[in-house]
């Protein structure tokens, strides 16, 4: 069995027991990358040299009997919107094509302090705006299950590398579904933590009140391990919470008997692909078999989530992306006659279509005369959605939904109509609006053998419930063992 | 259409993005479609609802007034497109 | 034109920006120390790099509340920070984090004195915000250079009601605000370093007109001189414009100190839709009564209290007391000097008179001059003990100001000790009287003014050293005897 195909918990053990050296693990993963990268285009940038230097340092310490951390020697990939010191952080954009960050994101500091080795930065939709990774300036990542199809987005690269064993785990970011949807499209486990659980310091901001960093892993056990690694208060992020640290591996219990699962049947009535519906129904039946109780729940305002999202997210994004102005760093146009030119040309040339569209939309909803009708109104509807969820969680432990209404679509299929693309986020967006945690686990395949994801949502800070239910489901199914034939 | 050509021009200016005349109509249409979708929320009665600006309900998150070393000038200017005399430089385009 | 000006009422509102004297910036731990080499007090946060987040400096809130309490403001129980979005090279994030509709302090006031008359100027609000960087124009290369050291230095913006009516009131208002800031030690008020500056909002209207005229905003004035000159310029400009049938446009203006003229900044019509929205990366500020009271109870003696004390203890006039207590440094200087020479009236006169004049000419503050408290006290003591005459003291003072030498040293070096010996003076008086028959006759004939000439001659002959009082006494005695 190839080393690269193992899970974190398996490889970490082998490294610690010295059954394998860290170098051997890296060799295995990098040769896998070298083999597949030209087919899937998942990495923007590999940090090979740095990885090997780190590996040698860790090995030395390990050989001396030191504790190198519970992720000691484990190679991990990072979505390219998280700043990494002395490494290019491009956000998939021409605007930051050559930007070298002088500092590390807090999550990277944490991972490295626990012994993880960063393999490289993965491809993404430009500035995390998209659901297919097609808007990346650099390359088009493809779905390893069918290379004519998209991997999902915006964290497409991060999902693909885990799906293809080109990393043991990866980090992505999720603002409206950008971890969960690509996880479901590529058959990986993806989790968006409760807003505030993971530090955003160093995550290039898209929508400040919605963004969260989360892991992609091969199984739920690894997910618990990764959460242990990245969760925790950060003084540098005032939106990060200060709670007692949980050990998420304690939630890896194979037992659904005391779980009540709520399903918003009304919401699932329209727009759901029949194969996805079938896989979803089967999953629920499985969980019932395993002892879970299922009830119907009603989320009155959930259907307004997409509208609310596109107002709030674009408004915040329009402000967050103002700093990309051609003045201090990043792309600057080379032909200009005045200051307005520097700004306008740099931004017009440096940003792609989707980014420009969202900036304009965000500017519009915040502009004088429209602020109350759009932005303020959306913030009020947000309150309604949050309260909706709070009420529902009084009746159930977890909400279950398909992660996405469809499986992966063909490259180019939805590029011409942004609205169509946005509708792919319909089941994931409400979770970000409410700041809740959500996990996607593989739960089947459609008639073209494309992966389908099952999503669980819990109340704030109850990732333990998500992990328990997901673990139970996983341990009683075989979907997580399937790998793409690439 | 909910957003006119003129409004697109105005928003583009505020956003410091250039939209060619030939693109104005397409932009207006695309953005109008999205805005129409978003405008669904106008149907809801939110008179007694407070807007949510922060998901977490924390207040008074402060830090101490203690100096920490700054980054070196080299690091700060490393990504500047052009620099001069220890500063980011712009050709004289600013009044 | 002067007559035309009288037909108009001027309405002025002031927005003062004071850099808070915290050690670190508002949202990061970089130093706020002035004068560092460009871009050496920076980090990814204050330079707006991708991925960074702000964290509010607790002292900023404390200092803002102090100023609010000292100006009788209501301190907001709930307040928040908002993003003000616009593009300019000195603004790295392309938004300034400020406070829009829920500032920390509202509805305060200060009392000012102009020509002895008290007037209350309302303070609409005080809020916290971050400063922008500095743009330097390199004359040699023609480039514009961006120095981000000042980015994110904490500011409070103090907005007055449009209660001010002329330049004199504006100066008094700014002096008062400056005084309070210094007393609280929340700002070093070094205007030449830019730590206190103001924008003047000015409009004119014919007396009795029901509405305000259109106002212009002249920004970034950082000396009392330029505040005065820019106001005078703008009043004249607006009135001339209106008298000639023109229109006043609501515009942002600057004032060129060297040319002595104001000019409009080239603005784009839709320049200022700031698209304010609450800063998602910063939590709201909720201040308890306990927090506010704690600060209130620990406020230092405020200028108006000290002023009252001076009037009672030292018998200073309200005007003099106000002038001196307006600046904490000045008041402290006063206190120390008085303690050394025990003559508050003399100290007042020197400070309000020659000393002030010479400082203003050079745009200096009292602590910047070479004359320390001991020096001034010694000078006063020399006068009080009749060692030198007051006329001579004025000359000595000039030398003290220029060289920083102590009065006694100068007097000794230049041999300026006053001549007080009566017999010596008598000799000189007699000599002058004997050689100036005409003047003597004139005086005896009733021309009182002729005595002045005689006194002048006596002072000349004594090389200015004769004690004037003695001179007058003896001269009159002799002249009376001749009658």
PDB file of N, CA, C and O in Angstrom, chain C residues 86-138:
ATOM      1  N   UNK C  86     -13.116  54.829   0.713  1.00  0.00           N
ATOM      2  CA  UNK C  86     -12.731  55.695  -0.396  1.00  0.00           C
ATOM      3  C   UNK C  86     -11.301  55.353  -0.788  1.00  0.00           C
ATOM      4  O   UNK C  86     -10.590  54.683  -0.040  1.00  0.00           O
ATOM      5  N   UNK C  87     -10.886  55.800  -1.954  1.00  0.00           N
ATOM      6  CA  UNK C  87      -9.558  55.459  -2.463  1.00  0.00           C
ATOM      7  C   UNK C  87      -8.627  56.657  -2.381  1.00  0.00           C
ATOM      8  O   UNK C  87      -8.950  57.723  -2.884  1.00  0.00           O
ATOM      9  N   UNK C  88      -7.484  56.469  -1.747  1.00  0.00           N
ATOM     10  CA  UNK C  88      -6.443  57.505  -1.781  1.00  0.00           C
ATOM     11  C   UNK C  88      -5.133  56.827  -1.401  1.00  0.00           C
ATOM     12  O   UNK C  88      -5.133  55.934  -0.557  1.00  0.00           O
ATOM     13  N   UNK C  89      -4.017  57.234  -1.971  1.00  0.00           N
ATOM     14  CA  UNK C  89      -2.769  56.513  -1.730  1.00  0.00           C
ATOM     15  C   UNK C  89      -2.310  56.483  -0.277  1.00  0.00           C
ATOM     16  O   UNK C  89      -1.501  55.633   0.091  1.00  0.00           O
ATOM     17  N   UNK C  90      -2.820  57.414   0.566  1.00  0.00           N
ATOM     18  CA  UNK C  90      -2.378  57.382   1.958  1.00  0.00           C
ATOM     19  C   UNK C  90      -3.278  56.508   2.823  1.00  0.00           C
ATOM     20  O   UNK C  90      -3.133  56.460   4.045  1.00  0.00           O
ATOM     21  N   UNK C  91      -4.218  55.814   2.186  1.00  0.00           N
ATOM     22  CA  UNK C  91      -5.178  54.978   2.917  1.00  0.00           C
ATOM     23  C   UNK C  91      -5.027  53.527   2.452  1.00  0.00           C
ATOM     24  O   UNK C  91      -5.665  53.113   1.490  1.00  0.00           O
ATOM     25  N   UNK C  92      -4.190  52.738   3.134  1.00  0.00           N
ATOM     26  CA  UNK C  92      -3.851  51.404   2.622  1.00  0.00           C
ATOM     27  C   UNK C  92      -5.039  50.462   2.459  1.00  0.00           C
ATOM     28  O   UNK C  92      -5.072  49.683   1.516  1.00  0.00           O
ATOM     29  N   UNK C  93      -6.001  50.494   3.388  1.00  0.00           N
ATOM     30  CA  UNK C  93      -7.076  49.514   3.277  1.00  0.00           C
ATOM     31  C   UNK C  93      -8.152  49.966   2.291  1.00  0.00           C
ATOM     32  O   UNK C  93      -9.068  49.218   1.997  1.00  0.00           O
ATOM     33  N   UNK C  94      -8.047  51.190   1.807  1.00  0.00           N
ATOM     34  CA  UNK C  94      -9.090  51.815   0.974  1.00  0.00           C
ATOM     35  C   UNK C  94     -10.364  52.023   1.785  1.00  0.00           C
ATOM     36  O   UNK C  94     -11.442  52.210   1.243  1.00  0.00           O
ATOM     37  N   UNK C  95     -10.254  51.940   3.085  1.00  0.00           N
ATOM     38  CA  UNK C  95     -11.325  52.420   3.945  1.00  0.00           C
ATOM     39  C   UNK C  95     -10.671  52.891   5.248  1.00  0.00           C
ATOM     40  O   UNK C  95      -9.617  52.405   5.645  1.00  0.00           O
ATOM     41  N   UNK C  96     -11.299  53.888   5.860  1.00  0.00           N
ATOM     42  CA  UNK C  96     -10.825  54.365   7.142  1.00  0.00           C
ATOM     43  C   UNK C  96     -11.796  53.812   8.172  1.00  0.00           C
ATOM     44  O   UNK C  96     -13.027  53.951   8.003  1.00  0.00           O
ATOM     45  N   UNK C  97     -11.260  53.167   9.206  1.00  0.00           N
ATOM     46  CA  UNK C  97     -12.156  52.692  10.248  1.00  0.00           C
ATOM     47  C   UNK C  97     -12.397  53.866  11.185  1.00  0.00           C
ATOM     48  O   UNK C  97     -11.460  54.430  11.749  1.00  0.00           O
ATOM     49  N   UNK C  98     -13.650  54.244  11.290  1.00  0.00           N
ATOM     50  CA  UNK C  98     -14.024  55.455  12.028  1.00  0.00           C
ATOM     51  C   UNK C  98     -15.307  55.146  12.793  1.00  0.00           C
ATOM     52  O   UNK C  98     -15.600  53.983  13.054  1.00  0.00           O
ATOM     53  N   UNK C  99     -16.044  56.194  13.173  1.00  0.00           N
ATOM     54  CA  UNK C  99     -17.352  55.957  13.786  1.00  0.00           C
ATOM     55  C   UNK C  99     -18.350  56.840  13.061  1.00  0.00           C
ATOM     56  O   UNK C  99     -18.133  58.046  12.959  1.00  0.00           O
ATOM     57  N   UNK C 100     -19.405  56.244  12.568  1.00  0.00           N
ATOM     58  CA  UNK C 100     -20.346  57.008  11.758  1.00  0.00           C
ATOM     59  C   UNK C 100     -21.512  57.548  12.573  1.00  0.00           C
ATOM     60  O   UNK C 100     -21.543  58.718  12.914  1.00  0.00           O
ATOM     61  N   UNK C 101     -22.432  56.660  12.946  1.00  0.00           N
ATOM     62  CA  UNK C 101     -23.646  57.183  13.579  1.00  0.00           C
ATOM     63  C   UNK C 101     -23.741  56.942  15.082  1.00  0.00           C
ATOM     64  O   UNK C 101     -24.641  57.460  15.725  1.00  0.00           O
ATOM     65  N   UNK C 102     -22.827  56.171  15.644  1.00  0.00           N
ATOM     66  CA  UNK C 102     -22.866  55.955  17.091  1.00  0.00           C
ATOM     67  C   UNK C 102     -21.490  56.249  17.691  1.00  0.00           C
ATOM     68  O   UNK C 102     -20.752  55.337  18.061  1.00  0.00           O
ATOM     69  N   UNK C 103     -21.134  57.554  17.764  1.00  0.00           N
ATOM     70  CA  UNK C 103     -19.806  57.908  18.284  1.00  0.00           C
ATOM     71  C   UNK C 103     -19.734  57.719  19.796  1.00  0.00           C
ATOM     72  O   UNK C 103     -20.756  57.588  20.449  1.00  0.00           O
ATOM     73  N   UNK C 104     -18.525  57.753  20.330  1.00  0.00           N
ATOM     74  CA  UNK C 104     -18.326  57.539  21.762  1.00  0.00           C
ATOM     75  C   UNK C 104     -18.878  58.664  22.629  1.00  0.00           C
ATOM     76  O   UNK C 104     -19.335  58.419  23.742  1.00  0.00           O
ATOM     77  N   UNK C 105     -18.796  59.908  22.135  1.00  0.00           N
ATOM     78  CA  UNK C 105     -19.214  61.055  22.969  1.00  0.00           C
ATOM     79  C   UNK C 105     -20.100  62.006  22.172  1.00  0.00           C
ATOM     80  O   UNK C 105     -19.809  62.265  21.002  1.00  0.00           O
ATOM     81  N   UNK C 106     -21.147  62.515  22.821  1.00  0.00           N
ATOM     82  CA  UNK C 106     -21.998  63.491  22.122  1.00  0.00           C
ATOM     83  C   UNK C 106     -22.449  64.612  23.063  1.00  0.00           C
ATOM     84  O   UNK C 106     -22.429  64.464  24.281  1.00  0.00           O
ATOM     85  N   UNK C 107     -22.868  65.728  22.454  1.00  0.00           N
ATOM     86  CA  UNK C 107     -23.531  66.820  23.173  1.00  0.00           C
ATOM     87  C   UNK C 107     -22.746  67.429  24.310  1.00  0.00           C
ATOM     88  O   UNK C 107     -23.223  67.508  25.444  1.00  0.00           O
ATOM     89  N   UNK C 108     -21.547  67.890  24.000  1.00  0.00           N
ATOM     90  CA  UNK C 108     -20.752  68.552  25.036  1.00  0.00           C
ATOM     91  C   UNK C 108     -20.668  70.045  24.729  1.00  0.00           C
ATOM     92  O   UNK C 108     -21.391  70.563  23.875  1.00  0.00           O
ATOM     93  N   UNK C 109     -19.776  70.747  25.435  1.00  0.00           N
ATOM     94  CA  UNK C 109     -19.544  72.162  25.131  1.00  0.00           C
ATOM     95  C   UNK C 109     -18.262  72.632  25.796  1.00  0.00           C
ATOM     96  O   UNK C 109     -17.758  71.993  26.733  1.00  0.00           O
ATOM     97  N   UNK C 110     -17.728  73.750  25.320  1.00  0.00           N
ATOM     98  CA  UNK C 110     -16.627  74.421  26.008  1.00  0.00           C
ATOM     99  C   UNK C 110     -16.987  75.906  26.073  1.00  0.00           C
ATOM    100  O   UNK C 110     -17.756  76.391  25.244  1.00  0.00           O
ATOM    101  N   UNK C 111     -16.431  76.586  27.066  1.00  0.00           N
ATOM    102  CA  UNK C 111     -16.628  78.041  27.161  1.00  0.00           C
ATOM    103  C   UNK C 111     -15.369  78.738  26.698  1.00  0.00           C
ATOM    104  O   UNK C 111     -14.271  78.357  27.092  1.00  0.00           O
ATOM    105  N   UNK C 112     -15.560  79.744  25.853  1.00  0.00           N
ATOM    106  CA  UNK C 112     -14.392  80.512  25.419  1.00  0.00           C
ATOM    107  C   UNK C 112     -14.587  81.972  25.834  1.00  0.00           C
ATOM    108  O   UNK C 112     -15.705  82.395  26.121  1.00  0.00           O
ATOM    109  N   UNK C 113     -13.484  82.701  25.871  1.00  0.00           N
ATOM    110  CA  UNK C 113     -13.552  84.132  26.220  1.00  0.00           C
ATOM    111  C   UNK C 113     -12.959  84.929  25.091  1.00  0.00           C
ATOM    112  O   UNK C 113     -11.807  84.725  24.721  1.00  0.00           O
ATOM    113  N   UNK C 114     -13.743  85.808  24.510  1.00  0.00           N
ATOM    114  CA  UNK C 114     -13.209  86.694  23.495  1.00  0.00           C
ATOM    115  C   UNK C 114     -13.472  88.123  23.951  1.00  0.00           C
ATOM    116  O   UNK C 114     -14.616  88.491  24.204  1.00  0.00           O
ATOM    117  N   UNK C 115     -12.390  88.903  24.071  1.00  0.00           N
ATOM    118  CA  UNK C 115     -12.500  90.283  24.583  1.00  0.00           C
ATOM    119  C   UNK C 115     -13.259  90.312  25.894  1.00  0.00           C
ATOM    120  O   UNK C 115     -14.140  91.147  26.105  1.00  0.00           O
ATOM    121  N   UNK C 116     -12.938  89.343  26.730  1.00  0.00           N
ATOM    122  CA  UNK C 116     -13.535  89.336  28.059  1.00  0.00           C
ATOM    123  C   UNK C 116     -14.962  88.818  28.110  1.00  0.00           C
ATOM    124  O   UNK C 116     -15.538  88.665  29.184  1.00  0.00           O
ATOM    125  N   UNK C 117     -15.544  88.548  26.935  1.00  0.00           N
ATOM    126  CA  UNK C 117     -16.933  88.072  26.929  1.00  0.00           C
ATOM    127  C   UNK C 117     -16.957  86.557  26.793  1.00  0.00           C
ATOM    128  O   UNK C 117     -16.309  85.987  25.920  1.00  0.00           O
ATOM    129  N   UNK C 118     -17.739  85.918  27.658  1.00  0.00           N
ATOM    130  CA  UNK C 118     -17.807  84.457  27.623  1.00  0.00           C
ATOM    131  C   UNK C 118     -18.811  83.990  26.587  1.00  0.00           C
ATOM    132  O   UNK C 118     -19.893  84.575  26.427  1.00  0.00           O
ATOM    133  N   UNK C 119     -18.452  82.929  25.860  1.00  0.00           N
ATOM    134  CA  UNK C 119     -19.375  82.349  24.879  1.00  0.00           C
ATOM    135  C   UNK C 119     -19.266  80.833  24.947  1.00  0.00           C
ATOM    136  O   UNK C 119     -18.177  80.291  25.128  1.00  0.00           O
ATOM    137  N   UNK C 120     -20.384  80.178  24.826  1.00  0.00           N
ATOM    138  CA  UNK C 120     -20.379  78.706  24.869  1.00  0.00           C
ATOM    139  C   UNK C 120     -20.396  78.149  23.454  1.00  0.00           C
ATOM    140  O   UNK C 120     -21.225  78.543  22.632  1.00  0.00           O
ATOM    141  N   UNK C 121     -19.452  77.268  23.171  1.00  0.00           N
ATOM    142  CA  UNK C 121     -19.424  76.616  21.864  1.00  0.00           C
ATOM    143  C   UNK C 121     -19.801  75.161  22.074  1.00  0.00           C
ATOM    144  O   UNK C 121     -19.176  74.452  22.877  1.00  0.00           O
ATOM    145  N   UNK C 122     -20.827  74.716  21.389  1.00  0.00           N
ATOM    146  CA  UNK C 122     -21.283  73.337  21.533  1.00  0.00           C
ATOM    147  C   UNK C 122     -20.352  72.351  20.842  1.00  0.00           C
ATOM    148  O   UNK C 122     -19.700  72.664  19.844  1.00  0.00           O
ATOM    149  N   UNK C 123     -20.283  71.162  21.420  1.00  0.00           N
ATOM    150  CA  UNK C 123     -19.529  70.092  20.758  1.00  0.00           C
ATOM    151  C   UNK C 123     -20.535  69.018  20.389  1.00  0.00           C
ATOM    152  O   UNK C 123     -21.186  68.438  21.251  1.00  0.00           O
ATOM    153  N   UNK C 124     -20.688  68.801  19.116  1.00  0.00           N
ATOM    154  CA  UNK C 124     -21.672  67.844  18.620  1.00  0.00           C
ATOM    155  C   UNK C 124     -21.275  66.428  19.004  1.00  0.00           C
ATOM    156  O   UNK C 124     -22.072  65.652  19.490  1.00  0.00           O
ATOM    157  N   UNK C 125     -20.033  66.089  18.747  1.00  0.00           N
ATOM    158  CA  UNK C 125     -19.588  64.731  18.985  1.00  0.00           C
ATOM    159  C   UNK C 125     -18.075  64.622  19.021  1.00  0.00           C
ATOM    160  O   UNK C 125     -17.368  65.478  18.498  1.00  0.00           O
ATOM    161  N   UNK C 126     -17.615  63.536  19.647  1.00  0.00           N
ATOM    162  CA  UNK C 126     -16.202  63.182  19.605  1.00  0.00           C
ATOM    163  C   UNK C 126     -16.157  61.696  19.253  1.00  0.00           C
ATOM    164  O   UNK C 126     -16.848  60.887  19.880  1.00  0.00           O
ATOM    165  N   UNK C 127     -15.409  61.352  18.226  1.00  0.00           N
ATOM    166  CA  UNK C 127     -15.315  59.929  17.895  1.00  0.00           C
ATOM    167  C   UNK C 127     -13.875  59.522  17.620  1.00  0.00           C
ATOM    168  O   UNK C 127     -13.019  60.362  17.381  1.00  0.00           O
ATOM    169  N   UNK C 128     -13.649  58.202  17.653  1.00  0.00           N
ATOM    170  CA  UNK C 128     -12.302  57.673  17.413  1.00  0.00           C
ATOM    171  C   UNK C 128     -12.183  57.242  15.959  1.00  0.00           C
ATOM    172  O   UNK C 128     -13.150  56.798  15.333  1.00  0.00           O
ATOM    173  N   UNK C 129     -10.986  57.394  15.417  1.00  0.00           N
ATOM    174  CA  UNK C 129     -10.739  56.914  14.070  1.00  0.00           C
ATOM    175  C   UNK C 129      -9.241  56.791  13.861  1.00  0.00           C
ATOM    176  O   UNK C 129      -8.455  57.116  14.752  1.00  0.00           O
ATOM    177  N   UNK C 130      -8.847  56.290  12.702  1.00  0.00           N
ATOM    178  CA  UNK C 130      -7.424  56.116  12.442  1.00  0.00           C
ATOM    179  C   UNK C 130      -6.924  57.190  11.472  1.00  0.00           C
ATOM    180  O   UNK C 130      -7.641  57.653  10.597  1.00  0.00           O
ATOM    181  N   UNK C 131      -5.660  57.551  11.656  1.00  0.00           N
ATOM    182  CA  UNK C 131      -5.049  58.542  10.770  1.00  0.00           C
ATOM    183  C   UNK C 131      -4.586  57.851   9.500  1.00  0.00           C
ATOM    184  O   UNK C 131      -4.431  56.624   9.458  1.00  0.00           O
ATOM    185  N   UNK C 132      -4.352  58.654   8.474  1.00  0.00           N
ATOM    186  CA  UNK C 132      -3.845  58.110   7.217  1.00  0.00           C
ATOM    187  C   UNK C 132      -2.336  58.313   7.174  1.00  0.00           C
ATOM    188  O   UNK C 132      -1.763  58.937   8.055  1.00  0.00           O
ATOM    189  N   UNK C 133      -1.709  57.810   6.139  1.00  0.00           N
ATOM    190  CA  UNK C 133      -0.260  57.959   6.011  1.00  0.00           C
ATOM    191  C   UNK C 133       0.098  59.335   5.491  1.00  0.00           C
ATOM    192  O   UNK C 133      -0.743  60.233   5.441  1.00  0.00           O
ATOM    193  N   UNK C 134       1.323  59.494   5.105  1.00  0.00           N
ATOM    194  CA  UNK C 134       1.768  60.793   4.606  1.00  0.00           C
ATOM    195  C   UNK C 134       2.247  60.664   3.166  1.00  0.00           C
ATOM    196  O   UNK C 134       2.945  59.708   2.818  1.00  0.00           O
ATOM    197  N   UNK C 135       1.826  61.647   2.371  1.00  0.00           N
ATOM    198  CA  UNK C 135       2.314  61.667   0.996  1.00  0.00           C
ATOM    199  C   UNK C 135       3.373  62.752   0.899  1.00  0.00           C
ATOM    200  O   UNK C 135       3.157  63.879   1.336  1.00  0.00           O
ATOM    201  N   UNK C 136       4.523  62.401   0.373  1.00  0.00           N
ATOM    202  CA  UNK C 136       5.609  63.363   0.235  1.00  0.00           C
ATOM    203  C   UNK C 136       5.862  63.574  -1.244  1.00  0.00           C
ATOM    204  O   UNK C 136       5.962  62.608  -2.011  1.00  0.00           O
ATOM    205  N   UNK C 137       5.936  64.844  -1.613  1.00  0.00           N
ATOM    206  CA  UNK C 137       6.204  65.121  -3.023  1.00  0.00           C
ATOM    207  C   UNK C 137       7.684  65.392  -3.203  1.00  0.00           C
ATOM    208  O   UNK C 137       8.213  66.333  -2.624  1.00  0.00           O
ATOM    209  N   UNK C 138       8.325  64.539  -3.925  1.00  0.00           N
ATOM    210  CA  UNK C 138       9.763  64.697  -4.146  1.00  0.00           C
ATOM    211  C   UNK C 138       9.985  65.676  -5.296  1.00  0.00           C
ATOM    212  O   UNK C 138       9.727  65.356  -6.455  1.00  0.00           O
TER     213      UNK C 138
END
